[in-house]
Tab-separated table of C-alpha atoms in Angstrom:
chain	number	residue	atom	x	y	z
A	1404	MET	CA	101.370	62.652	63.582
A	1405	ASN	CA	98.787	65.629	62.900
A	1406	LEU	CA	100.444	69.345	62.751
A	1407	GLN	CA	99.710	69.949	66.878
A	1408	ALA	CA	101.777	66.994	67.814
A	1409	MET	CA	104.363	67.613	65.719
A	1410	ALA	CA	104.544	71.238	66.614
A	1411	GLY	CA	104.360	70.037	70.332
A	1412	GLN	CA	106.963	67.308	69.436
A	1413	LEU	CA	109.870	69.883	68.556
A	1414	ALA	CA	109.147	72.804	70.809
A	1415	LEU	CA	109.766	69.426	73.153
A	1416	LEU	CA	113.029	69.880	71.392
A	1417	ARG	CA	113.509	73.381	73.119
A	1418	THR	CA	113.844	71.674	76.616
A	1419	LEU	CA	117.158	70.501	75.461
A	1420	GLU	CA	118.555	74.082	75.491
A	1421	SER	CA	119.089	73.553	79.535
A	1422	ARG	CA	122.401	72.144	80.382
A	1423	ALA	CA	120.904	71.164	83.693
A	1424	VAL	CA	118.120	69.600	81.884
A	1425	ARG	CA	120.493	68.095	79.219
A	1426	LYS	CA	123.312	66.522	82.541
A	1427	LEU	CA	120.615	64.211	83.958
A	1428	PRO	CA	120.988	60.706	83.738
A	1429	PRO	CA	118.831	59.380	80.557
A	1430	ARG	CA	116.147	57.600	82.617
A	1431	ALA	CA	115.174	60.782	84.223
A	1432	LEU	CA	115.882	62.510	81.154
A	1433	TRP	CA	113.405	60.231	79.238
A	1434	ARG	CA	110.846	60.277	81.621
A	1435	LEU	CA	110.708	63.952	81.666
A	1436	ARG	CA	110.301	64.113	78.129
A	1437	SER	CA	107.174	61.527	77.778
A	1438	LEU	CA	105.532	63.467	80.297
A	1439	LEU	CA	105.875	66.367	78.671
A	1440	ALA	CA	104.881	64.358	75.543
A	1441	GLY	CA	101.485	63.819	77.279
A	1442	GLU	CA	101.110	67.293	78.094
A	1443	ARG	CA	99.028	70.154	75.595
A	1444	LEU	CA	101.715	73.218	75.539
A	1445	THR	CA	100.868	76.768	75.129
A	1446	ARG	CA	103.355	79.697	73.841
A	1447	ILE	CA	103.726	82.242	75.658
A	1448	ASP	CA	106.023	85.615	74.881
A	1449	GLY	CA	108.513	82.555	73.181
A	1450	ARG	CA	108.622	80.284	76.382
A	1451	TYR	CA	106.398	77.089	76.132
A	1452	VAL	CA	104.059	75.778	79.402
A	1453	VAL	CA	102.981	73.125	80.227
A	1454	ASN	CA	100.438	73.634	82.968
A	1455	SER	CA	101.066	76.080	86.382
A	1456	PHE	CA	102.475	73.314	88.522
A	1457	LEU	CA	106.352	73.342	86.125
A	1458	PRO	CA	108.166	76.224	84.716
A	1459	PRO	CA	108.040	77.514	81.001
A	1460	PHE	CA	111.098	76.511	79.073
A	1461	PRO	CA	113.128	77.037	77.933
A	1462	GLY	CA	114.605	79.683	80.541
A	1463	PRO	CA	116.125	79.814	83.704
A	1464	ALA	CA	113.054	79.064	85.724
A	1465	PHE	CA	113.669	75.865	83.620
A	1466	ASP	CA	117.325	75.293	84.303
A	1467	ALA	CA	116.317	75.875	88.165
A	1468	LEU	CA	113.906	72.460	87.651
A	1469	GLY	CA	116.398	70.672	85.515
A	1470	ARG	CA	119.460	70.890	88.858
A	1471	GLY	CA	116.480	70.514	91.126
A	1472	ILE	CA	115.871	67.379	89.390
A	1473	ALA	CA	118.991	66.228	89.989
A	1474	SER	CA	119.789	67.441	93.363
A	1475	LEU	CA	116.364	65.036	94.259
A	1476	LEU	CA	118.237	62.112	92.778
A	1477	ALA	CA	121.041	62.809	94.772
A	1478	GLY	CA	119.026	62.770	98.041
A	1479	ARG	CA	119.010	66.339	98.445
A	1480	PRO	CA	115.436	67.301	97.634
A	1481	VAL	CA	114.689	71.106	97.245
A	1482	PRO	CA	111.375	72.944	96.663
A	1483	VAL	CA	109.969	73.153	93.359
A	1484	SER	CA	107.800	75.276	94.339
A	1485	ALA	CA	106.526	78.137	96.972
A	1486	TYR	CA	103.783	80.356	97.766
A	1487	ILE	CA	103.677	83.442	99.911
A	1488	ALA	CA	100.714	84.558	101.498
A	1489	VAL	CA	101.724	88.457	101.266
A	1490	THR	CA	98.785	89.454	103.542
A	1491	THR	CA	95.383	87.949	105.033
A	1492	ARG	CA	93.635	91.162	104.211
A	1493	CYS	CA	91.012	90.304	101.651
A	1494	PRO	CA	87.010	92.003	100.783
A	1495	TYR	CA	85.256	88.336	100.778
A	1496	ARG	CA	84.323	85.442	103.088
A	1497	CYS	CA	84.613	82.130	101.271
A	1498	TRP	CA	83.112	79.017	102.548
A	1499	HIS	CA	86.419	77.292	101.760
A	1500	CYS	CA	88.623	80.026	102.723
A	1501	SER	CA	92.015	77.777	104.142
A	1502	GLY	CA	93.637	81.231	105.493
A	1503	ALA	CA	91.075	81.516	108.408
A	1504	HIS	CA	91.695	81.482	111.518
A	1505	ARG	CA	95.047	83.333	111.214
A	1506	PRO	CA	95.857	86.747	113.173
A	1507	GLU	CA	95.159	89.601	110.277
A	1508	GLN	CA	98.554	90.838	109.515
A	1509	SER	CA	101.087	91.345	106.165
A	1510	LEU	CA	104.111	90.242	105.770
A	1511	PRO	CA	106.861	93.153	106.382
A	1512	TYR	CA	108.230	94.464	102.517
A	1513	ALA	CA	111.392	93.731	103.786
A	1514	LEU	CA	111.198	90.465	105.005
A	1515	ALA	CA	109.617	89.732	102.523
A	1516	VAL	CA	111.726	90.376	99.664
A	1517	ASP	CA	114.639	88.673	101.607
A	1518	THR	CA	112.311	85.570	101.838
A	1519	ILE	CA	111.961	85.566	98.458
A	1520	ARG	CA	115.697	86.001	97.861
A	1521	GLN	CA	115.916	82.878	100.278
A	1522	LEU	CA	113.829	80.810	98.344
A	1523	GLN	CA	115.638	81.354	95.052
A	1524	ASP	CA	118.966	80.674	96.931
A	1525	LEU	CA	116.988	76.780	97.527
A	1526	GLY	CA	116.083	76.882	94.159
A	1527	VAL	CA	112.658	77.531	94.125
A	1528	SER	CA	112.066	77.611	90.707
A	1529	ILE	CA	107.732	78.692	91.568
A	1530	VAL	CA	107.498	81.693	93.419
A	1531	GLY	CA	103.494	82.139	93.857
A	1532	PHE	CA	101.838	84.847	95.617
A	1533	THR	CA	98.511	84.375	97.363
A	1534	GLY	CA	96.768	85.400	100.449
A	1535	GLY	CA	94.152	87.004	101.875
A	1536	GLU	CA	93.764	88.765	98.542
A	1537	PRO	CA	97.476	89.512	97.548
A	1538	LEU	CA	96.056	92.652	95.433
A	1539	GLN	CA	95.313	94.301	98.802
A	1540	ARG	CA	98.621	95.213	99.166
A	1541	GLY	CA	99.933	97.986	97.100
A	1542	ASP	CA	103.591	97.317	96.623
A	1543	ILE	CA	102.252	93.759	95.352
A	1544	ALA	CA	104.161	94.860	91.955
A	1545	ASP	CA	107.534	95.287	93.701
A	1546	LEU	CA	107.219	91.951	95.516
A	1547	VAL	CA	106.817	90.371	91.835
A	1548	GLY	CA	109.953	92.399	91.000
A	1549	ALA	CA	112.095	91.267	93.475
A	1550	VAL	CA	111.493	87.559	91.513
A	1551	ASP	CA	115.186	87.442	89.468
A	1552	ALA	CA	115.583	85.032	86.656
A	1553	ARG	CA	115.881	82.223	88.554
A	1554	SER	CA	112.151	82.058	88.898
A	1555	VAL	CA	108.713	82.625	87.826
A	1556	SER	CA	106.232	84.501	89.467
A	1557	LEU	CA	102.397	83.711	89.895
A	1558	LEU	CA	99.429	85.307	91.416
A	1559	PHE	CA	96.417	84.196	93.135
A	1560	THR	CA	93.950	86.423	93.166
A	1561	SER	CA	89.916	86.607	93.327
A	1562	GLY	CA	90.403	89.675	90.493
A	1563	HIS	CA	89.059	91.927	93.428
A	1564	GLY	CA	91.407	94.644	92.438
A	1565	LEU	CA	93.062	93.952	89.179
A	1566	THR	CA	92.795	96.911	86.958
A	1567	SER	CA	94.272	97.485	83.459
A	1568	GLU	CA	96.782	99.809	85.526
A	1569	CYS	CA	97.768	97.196	88.116
A	1570	ALA	CA	97.963	94.610	85.568
A	1571	ALA	CA	100.235	96.992	83.825
A	1572	ARG	CA	102.402	97.282	86.943
A	1573	LEU	CA	102.410	94.156	87.855
A	1574	LYS	CA	103.557	92.411	83.700
A	1575	ALA	CA	105.763	95.407	84.576
A	1576	GLY	CA	107.585	93.889	87.777
A	1577	GLY	CA	108.108	90.512	85.798
A	1578	LEU	CA	104.671	88.337	86.317
A	1579	PHE	CA	104.403	85.750	84.060
A	1580	GLY	CA	100.822	84.123	85.264
A	1581	CYS	CA	97.412	85.011	87.125
A	1582	ALA	CA	94.850	82.408	89.004
A	1583	VAL	CA	91.362	83.700	89.471
A	1584	SER	CA	89.108	82.136	91.184
A	1585	LEU	CA	85.604	81.139	90.254
A	1586	ASP	CA	83.604	79.322	91.455
A	1587	HIS	CA	80.356	78.674	89.338
A	1588	HIS	CA	79.934	79.428	85.644
A	1589	THR	CA	76.883	81.815	87.320
A	1590	ALA	CA	76.825	85.279	88.725
A	1591	ALA	CA	74.699	84.099	91.685
A	1592	GLY	CA	76.209	80.842	92.106
A	1593	HIS	CA	79.498	82.604	92.515
A	1594	ASP	CA	78.411	86.030	94.382
A	1595	ARG	CA	77.032	83.551	97.299
A	1596	ARG	CA	80.042	81.586	97.522
A	1597	ARG	CA	82.315	84.704	98.136
A	1598	GLY	CA	79.698	86.187	99.990
A	1599	CYS	CA	80.027	89.664	98.553
A	1600	ALA	CA	77.721	90.602	95.618
A	1601	GLY	CA	79.371	91.287	92.367
A	1602	ALA	CA	82.525	89.096	92.920
A	1603	PHE	CA	81.646	87.127	89.705
A	1604	CYS	CA	81.577	90.393	87.237
A	1605	ARG	CA	84.793	91.678	88.989
A	1606	ALA	CA	86.639	88.029	88.180
A	1607	VAL	CA	85.084	87.908	84.856
A	1608	ASP	CA	86.681	91.353	84.133
A	1609	ALA	CA	90.211	90.740	85.848
A	1610	VAL	CA	90.491	87.645	83.787
A	1611	GLY	CA	90.182	89.950	80.858
A	1612	GLU	CA	92.621	92.048	82.118
A	1613	SER	CA	95.275	89.047	82.637
A	1614	ARG	CA	94.772	88.131	78.840
A	1615	ARG	CA	95.236	91.848	77.917
A	1616	ALA	CA	98.513	92.107	79.963
A	1617	GLY	CA	100.061	89.063	78.510
A	1618	PHE	CA	99.768	86.600	81.053
A	1619	TYR	CA	99.412	82.869	81.582
A	1620	THR	CA	95.225	83.178	82.063
A	1621	MET	CA	94.159	80.768	84.691
A	1622	LEU	CA	90.863	79.596	86.362
A	1623	GLN	CA	90.522	77.994	89.884
A	1624	LEU	CA	87.391	76.548	91.000
A	1625	VAL	CA	87.230	74.345	94.020
A	1626	ALA	CA	84.843	70.728	92.956
A	1627	THR	CA	81.845	70.427	95.277
A	1628	PRO	CA	79.063	67.765	94.568
A	1629	GLU	CA	77.248	70.676	93.481
A	1630	ASN	CA	79.022	71.920	90.721
A	1631	MET	CA	79.786	68.251	89.719
A	1632	ALA	CA	76.277	67.483	89.367
A	1633	GLU	CA	75.080	66.442	85.417
A	1634	GLY	CA	75.985	69.212	83.092
A	1635	GLU	CA	77.287	71.388	85.873
A	1636	MET	CA	81.065	71.295	84.842
A	1637	ASP	CA	80.607	71.246	80.880
A	1638	ARG	CA	78.527	74.841	82.001
A	1639	TYR	CA	82.339	75.422	83.549
A	1640	LEU	CA	84.059	74.542	81.066
A	1641	GLY	CA	82.173	76.650	78.275
A	1642	LEU	CA	82.785	79.807	79.934
A	1643	ALA	CA	86.067	79.537	80.810
A	1644	ALA	CA	86.712	78.542	76.972
A	1645	GLU	CA	84.454	82.036	75.868
A	1646	MET	CA	86.665	83.757	78.575
A	1647	GLY	CA	89.941	82.345	76.651
A	1648	VAL	CA	91.776	81.285	79.965
A	1649	HIS	CA	94.684	79.193	79.196
A	1650	GLU	CA	94.386	76.626	82.261
A	1651	ILE	CA	91.467	75.478	84.524
A	1652	ARG	CA	92.869	74.517	88.336
A	1653	LEU	CA	90.728	71.901	89.789
A	1654	LEU	CA	91.198	71.385	93.502
A	1655	GLU	CA	88.310	70.216	95.995
A	1656	PRO	CA	87.487	71.632	99.662
A	1657	MET	CA	90.458	70.796	102.021
A	1658	PRO	CA	89.922	70.018	105.703
A	1659	ALA	CA	91.726	73.289	106.110
A	1660	GLY	CA	91.141	76.953	107.129
A	1661	ARG	CA	87.189	77.240	107.247
A	1662	LEU	CA	86.903	73.749	106.625
A	1663	LEU	CA	89.659	72.286	109.747
A	1664	ASP	CA	87.281	72.061	112.434
A	1665	GLY	CA	84.443	70.235	110.553
A	1666	GLY	CA	81.902	72.766	111.334
A	1667	ALA	CA	80.781	73.398	107.090
A	1668	VAL	CA	82.926	70.095	105.256
A	1669	CYS	CA	82.159	69.815	102.019
A	1670	ARG	CA	83.952	66.808	100.958
A	1671	ILE	CA	83.675	65.032	97.788
A	1672	ASP	CA	84.531	61.098	97.611
A	1673	SER	CA	86.183	58.916	95.492
A	1674	ALA	CA	83.819	58.476	92.972
A	1675	GLN	CA	83.895	62.247	92.640
A	1676	ARG	CA	87.334	62.007	92.659
A	1677	GLU	CA	87.825	59.576	89.901
A	1678	ARG	CA	85.301	62.017	87.724
A	1679	LEU	CA	87.735	64.906	88.102
A	1680	ARG	CA	90.470	62.872	86.908
A	1681	GLN	CA	88.417	61.888	84.324
A	1682	VAL	CA	87.764	65.700	82.920
A	1683	HIS	CA	91.221	66.723	83.068
A	1684	ARG	CA	91.351	63.413	80.664
A	1685	ARG	CA	88.496	63.568	78.625
A	1686	THR	CA	89.575	67.692	78.115
A	1687	ASN	CA	92.858	67.571	77.745
A	1688	ARG	CA	93.052	65.142	74.580
A	1689	GLY	CA	90.165	66.961	73.246
A	1690	GLY	CA	91.981	70.007	72.193
A	1691	LYS	CA	88.926	72.213	71.810
A	1692	LEU	CA	88.913	73.349	75.968
A	1693	PRO	CA	91.129	74.792	77.948
A	1694	LYS	CA	93.617	72.330	79.421
A	1695	VAL	CA	92.220	71.579	82.515
A	1696	GLU	CA	94.888	70.993	86.029
A	1697	ALA	CA	93.002	68.537	88.237
A	1698	PHE	CA	94.693	67.821	92.050
A	1699	ALA	CA	92.660	64.578	91.938
A	1700	GLU	CA	95.028	63.807	88.827
A	1701	ILE	CA	98.207	65.356	89.184
A	1702	GLU	CA	98.396	64.724	93.242
A	1703	HIS	CA	97.151	60.892	92.448
A	1704	GLY	CA	99.421	58.269	93.368
A	1705	ASP	CA	100.351	56.831	89.741
A	1706	SER	CA	101.243	60.484	89.161
A	1707	TYR	CA	103.204	62.689	91.288
A	1708	GLY	CA	101.334	62.150	94.609
A	1709	CYS	CA	101.497	64.657	97.669
A	1710	GLY	CA	105.247	66.649	97.491
A	1711	ALA	CA	103.739	68.845	100.957
A	1712	GLY	CA	106.986	69.506	102.850
A	1713	PHE	CA	109.319	67.722	99.784
A	1714	GLN	CA	108.874	69.768	96.690
A	1715	HIS	CA	106.693	72.777	97.710
A	1716	LEU	CA	106.317	75.224	100.916
A	1717	TYR	CA	104.356	77.668	101.883
A	1718	ILE	CA	104.672	80.863	103.742
A	1719	ASP	CA	101.926	82.514	105.612
A	1720	ALA	CA	101.316	85.798	106.240
A	1721	GLY	CA	102.827	85.711	109.439
A	1722	GLY	CA	106.354	84.195	108.163
A	1723	ASN	CA	105.455	80.936	109.336
A	1724	VAL	CA	106.539	77.810	106.815
A	1725	CYS	CA	104.340	74.967	106.144
A	1726	PRO	CA	104.321	72.283	103.917
A	1727	CYS	CA	101.813	73.867	101.824
A	1728	ASP	CA	98.562	76.129	101.858
A	1729	PHE	CA	96.608	73.857	103.483
A	1730	VAL	CA	98.342	71.928	105.772
A	1731	PRO	CA	98.775	74.344	108.822
A	1732	VAL	CA	101.551	73.126	110.782
A	1733	SER	CA	104.308	75.439	111.022
A	1734	PHE	CA	107.801	74.245	111.505
A	1735	GLY	CA	109.497	77.626	112.137
A	1736	ASN	CA	109.072	81.285	110.869
A	1737	VAL	CA	111.155	83.258	108.663
A	1738	ARG	CA	111.684	86.034	110.961
A	1739	ASP	CA	113.323	84.029	113.923
A	1740	GLU	CA	115.632	81.627	111.428
A	1741	PRO	CA	117.278	81.142	108.144
A	1742	LEU	CA	114.733	79.851	105.199
A	1743	ALA	CA	117.314	76.714	104.992
A	1744	ALA	CA	117.390	76.166	108.674
A	1745	ILE	CA	113.295	75.155	108.432
A	1746	TRP	CA	113.348	73.695	104.764
A	1747	GLU	CA	115.759	71.586	106.320
A	1748	ARG	CA	113.907	70.367	109.813
A	1749	MET	CA	110.482	69.935	107.682
A	1750	ASN	CA	112.262	67.946	105.155
A	1751	ARG	CA	113.528	65.545	107.354
A	1752	ALA	CA	109.548	65.098	108.760
A	1753	PHE	CA	108.548	64.981	105.194
A	1754	ALA	CA	111.202	62.379	103.938
A	1755	ARG	CA	109.633	61.302	100.928
A	1756	PRO	CA	106.528	61.891	98.501
A	1757	ARG	CA	103.565	60.291	99.390
A	1758	ARG	CA	100.673	58.701	97.132
A	1759	ASN	CA	98.036	59.938	99.719
A	1760	CYS	CA	97.355	63.911	100.701
A	1761	PHE	CA	98.801	64.285	103.680
A	1762	LEU	CA	95.973	66.468	104.727
A	1763	ILE	CA	92.942	64.311	104.002
A	1764	GLU	CA	95.097	61.115	106.302
A	1765	HIS	CA	96.144	63.401	108.945
A	1766	ALA	CA	92.616	65.197	109.323
A	1767	ALA	CA	91.470	64.087	112.350
A	1768	GLU	CA	94.440	64.279	114.693
A	1769	LEU	CA	94.683	68.203	113.183
A	1770	ARG	CA	91.716	68.725	114.206
A	1771	GLU	CA	92.682	67.230	117.481
A	1772	ALA	CA	95.487	69.444	118.243
A	1773	PHE	CA	93.518	72.639	116.587
A	1774	ARG	CA	93.317	75.445	119.446
A	1775	GLY	CA	91.132	78.340	117.509
A	1776	ARG	CA	94.430	79.414	116.061
A	1777	LEU	CA	96.408	78.575	112.976
A	1778	PRO	CA	98.901	77.486	111.944
A	1779	ILE	CA	99.897	74.215	114.710
A	1780	PRO	CA	103.414	74.014	115.547
A	1781	TYR	CA	105.259	71.229	114.766
A	1782	GLU	CA	105.503	70.310	118.159
A	1783	ASP	CA	102.040	70.469	119.394
A	1784	VAL	CA	101.155	67.687	116.074
A	1785	ALA	CA	104.212	65.509	116.717
A	1786	ARG	CA	102.473	63.963	119.677
A	1787	ARG	CA	99.899	63.063	117.615
A	1788	ILE	CA	101.593	61.884	113.660
A	1789	ASP	CA	104.346	60.251	112.791
A	1790	PHE	CA	105.250	62.221	110.206
A	1791	ALA	CA	107.680	59.424	108.568
A	1792	TYR	CA	105.765	57.639	105.257
A	1793	ARG	CA	106.817	54.387	104.500
A	1794	GLY	CA	104.546	53.465	101.972
A	1795	GLU	CA	105.301	53.325	97.719
A	1796	LEU	CA	106.339	56.292	96.410
A	1797	PRO	CA	104.818	58.116	93.539
A	1798	GLY	CA	104.760	57.045	89.715
A	1799	PHE	CA	106.782	59.801	89.233
A	1800	TYR	CA	109.382	59.343	91.678
A	1801	ARG	CA	109.485	55.874	90.994
A	1802	LYS	CA	109.789	55.741	86.842
A	1803	ILE	CA	112.631	58.451	87.356
A	1804	GLY	CA	114.863	56.005	89.523
A	1805	TYR	CA	114.586	57.780	92.744
A	1806	ARG	CA	114.516	56.059	95.859
A	1807	GLN	CA	115.275	56.482	99.350
A	1808	ALA	CA	116.728	53.931	101.257
A	1809	THR	CA	114.301	53.592	105.072
A	1810	GLU	CA	117.441	54.639	106.650
A	1811	GLY	CA	116.549	58.070	105.873
A	1812	LEU	CA	113.590	57.938	107.204
A	1813	LEU	CA	112.835	60.141	110.359
A	1814	THR	CA	110.186	59.968	112.762
A	1815	TYR	CA	109.515	61.474	116.292
A	1816	ARG	CA	109.567	60.184	119.077
A	1817	GLU	CA	109.046	61.137	123.139
A	1818	SER	CA	112.353	62.149	124.687
A	1819	GLY	CA	112.043	61.734	128.608
A	1820	GLY	CA	111.146	65.933	128.723
A	1821	GLY	CA	108.025	64.975	126.724
A	1822	ARG	CA	109.321	67.045	124.128
A	1823	PRO	CA	108.532	66.009	120.411
A	1824	VAL	CA	112.592	65.196	118.632
A	1825	LEU	CA	113.919	63.763	115.321
A	1826	SER	CA	115.570	60.266	115.558
A	1827	ARG	CA	116.673	58.763	112.945
A	1828	MET	CA	114.831	55.003	111.565
A	1829	HIS	CA	116.703	52.262	111.046
A	1830	GLY	CA	113.865	50.361	108.982
A	1831	ARG	CA	111.734	50.106	112.230
A	1832	ARG	CA	109.351	51.952	113.687
A	1833	VAL	CA	110.887	54.109	116.971
A	1834	GLY	CA	109.039	53.449	119.603
A	1835	ALA	CA	107.493	56.245	121.932
């Protein structure tokens, strides 16, 4: 065992400082330790980071994750992560924007703070701030400061507005991680995709400010056939290494927002998705480049699968609560009712984790329900989609011993009045 691997193994012992983790069943604890042992760890502010999908350890947020796993195994899933779009305002016009077709608005400060409290009371261990461009809000550092020690906070930004003064305020507010979107390794390529000259320089400068402020610093790239061409990904990874980022989050174009209506869809195929998985594995084994977290690998059926509405949720700038950033289906609004009630409703619909992305599987039905404005009320979608998932569980959930009986699944059916209602299954499909 080399020194780096030995240091990693010693660091993993610190996960046992969490009483919540120590109380997990042996099978779940072993699987969690095995999972962490296969990852590259980054040390930030005395804590260790596996990746941006898990809270750092040791610390209260990691304790919350342990309690969340215990609750999951007891049949009461809680959201591990939640992202809040605090505003729709943005100086750019990105080709893949998932926030398109929503009215321009910002979540009122008092409501945003109360929503953060409700999220933490639910057990969320990661709170992400997104937009639009969240830095368009002058009070973003105060919103970050509303997240107490039970969770860590992440900022997802284009980099526009991340000055040294802004970074200092965010650091004082307790921000842990900052993800800057960078769509290409050249200025011309990035600016074209952002629809704004100078976007590349602002993103690069923002990464520098993030590093100097001591944040866990990430790049986000939406992978396309163009930037996956021969040599292109290597050049991007090389630039990321020069910039000194800790992690690269590799996404793929999703049929959401500006791409929902199919007018500009730039999808990748299964072979290209497999290449993203290989980039994830090869880069992380090498150790010379920043760690890569490809959604194609993280959300693969043999790993975590799709946790939309099951262990993740998204709240848009209007207060609508959706299963994830990309699934434009609203299950309620925090302006109207407690978040816990909305989560229970959504979690009953998404009763089990899926091996495949819900959005990709049901993009056609969502396009049919789309009427020019997002999000779509779940009542309108439920007439077209049976939310219940009856397939095999993703690998992670099987390995920790999670089981969900068929009797616990819920589906939608049409009542006599034509209104979709929740109806419990008993080992068979409920007819319309």
